[in-house]
Short mmCIF file of C-alpha atoms in Angstrom, two decimals:
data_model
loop_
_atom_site.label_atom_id
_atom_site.label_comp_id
_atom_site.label_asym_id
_atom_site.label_seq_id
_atom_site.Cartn_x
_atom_site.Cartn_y
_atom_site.Cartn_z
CA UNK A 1 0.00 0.00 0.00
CA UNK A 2 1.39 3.66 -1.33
CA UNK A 3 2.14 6.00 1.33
CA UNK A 4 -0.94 9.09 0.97
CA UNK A 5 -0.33 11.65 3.60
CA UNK A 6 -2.37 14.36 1.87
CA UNK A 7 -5.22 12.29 1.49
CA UNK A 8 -7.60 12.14 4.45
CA UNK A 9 -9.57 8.98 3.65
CA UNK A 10 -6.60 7.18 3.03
CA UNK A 11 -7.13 3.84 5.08
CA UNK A 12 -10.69 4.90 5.84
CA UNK A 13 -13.29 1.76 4.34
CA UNK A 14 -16.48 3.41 3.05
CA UNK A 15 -17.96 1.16 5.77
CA UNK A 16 -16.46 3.26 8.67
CA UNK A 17 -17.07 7.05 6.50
CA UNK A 18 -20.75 5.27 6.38
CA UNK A 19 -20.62 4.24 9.93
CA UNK A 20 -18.84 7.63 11.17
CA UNK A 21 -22.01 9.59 9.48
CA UNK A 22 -25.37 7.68 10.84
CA UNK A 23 -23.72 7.81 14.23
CA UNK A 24 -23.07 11.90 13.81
CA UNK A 25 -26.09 12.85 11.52
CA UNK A 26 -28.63 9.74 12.03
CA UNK A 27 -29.90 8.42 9.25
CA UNK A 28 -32.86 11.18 8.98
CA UNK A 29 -30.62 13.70 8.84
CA UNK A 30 -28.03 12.32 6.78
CA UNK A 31 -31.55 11.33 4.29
CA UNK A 32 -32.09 15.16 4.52
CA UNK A 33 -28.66 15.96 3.83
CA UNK A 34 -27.77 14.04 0.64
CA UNK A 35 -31.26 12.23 -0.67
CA UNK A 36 -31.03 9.19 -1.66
CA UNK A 37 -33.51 6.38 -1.14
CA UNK A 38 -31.62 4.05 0.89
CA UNK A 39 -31.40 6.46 3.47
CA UNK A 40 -34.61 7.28 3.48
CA UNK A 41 -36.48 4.57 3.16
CA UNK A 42 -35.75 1.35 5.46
CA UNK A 43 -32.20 2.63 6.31
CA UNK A 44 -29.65 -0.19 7.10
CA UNK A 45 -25.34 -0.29 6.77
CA UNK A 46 -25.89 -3.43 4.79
CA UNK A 47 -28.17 -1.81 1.44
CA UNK A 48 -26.70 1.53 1.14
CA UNK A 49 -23.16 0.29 1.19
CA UNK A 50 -24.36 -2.23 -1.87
CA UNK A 51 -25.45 1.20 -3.52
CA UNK A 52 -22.80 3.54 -2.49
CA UNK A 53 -20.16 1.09 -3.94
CA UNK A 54 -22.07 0.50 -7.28
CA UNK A 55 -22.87 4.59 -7.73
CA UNK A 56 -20.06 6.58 -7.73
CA UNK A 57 -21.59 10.15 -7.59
CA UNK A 58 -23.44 9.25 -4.01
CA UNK A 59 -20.30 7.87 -3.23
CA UNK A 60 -18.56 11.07 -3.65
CA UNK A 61 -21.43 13.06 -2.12
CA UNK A 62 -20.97 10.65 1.41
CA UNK A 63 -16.87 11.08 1.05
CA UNK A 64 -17.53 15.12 0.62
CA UNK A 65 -20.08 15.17 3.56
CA UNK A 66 -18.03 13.22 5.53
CA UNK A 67 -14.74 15.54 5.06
CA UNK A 68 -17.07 18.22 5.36
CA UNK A 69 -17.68 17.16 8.92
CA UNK A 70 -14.02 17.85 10.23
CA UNK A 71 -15.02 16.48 13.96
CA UNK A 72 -15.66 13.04 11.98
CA UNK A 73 -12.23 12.30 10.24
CA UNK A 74 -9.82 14.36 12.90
CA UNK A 75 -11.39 12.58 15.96
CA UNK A 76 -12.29 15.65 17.50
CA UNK A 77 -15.51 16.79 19.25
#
């Protein structure tokens, strides 16, 4: 594995970006925040990683919120 210290998601899994935003922004808010249906309707880990991993662009909208939300990716509350 290439060394990436400018990049901040560098040995984050989209599981634990996914994970790091339901338990910050729920999943009503994070539905409100970036709509798409499998956060909206019957949330779960499980179906919106099987979306976010076959749809780039609401991948990229989940990585942007997520570096968006500094407290998330520094550790810091």
């Amino acid at each position: 594995m290439t060394n990436q210290p400018n990049n901040p998601l560098h040995g984050k899994t989209l599981e634990m970006v996914l994970n790091a935003l339901v338990t910050h922004y729920g999943w009503t808010e994070l539905g409100n925040r970036i709509r798409i249906n499998c956060f909206i309707s019957d949330p779960s880990v499980k179906s919106s990683l099987k979306f976010l991993r076959k749809t780039e662009w609401a991948r990229k909208k989940i990585e942007e919120l997520y570096l968006g939300t500094p407290s998330l990716y520094l550790d810091v509350e």
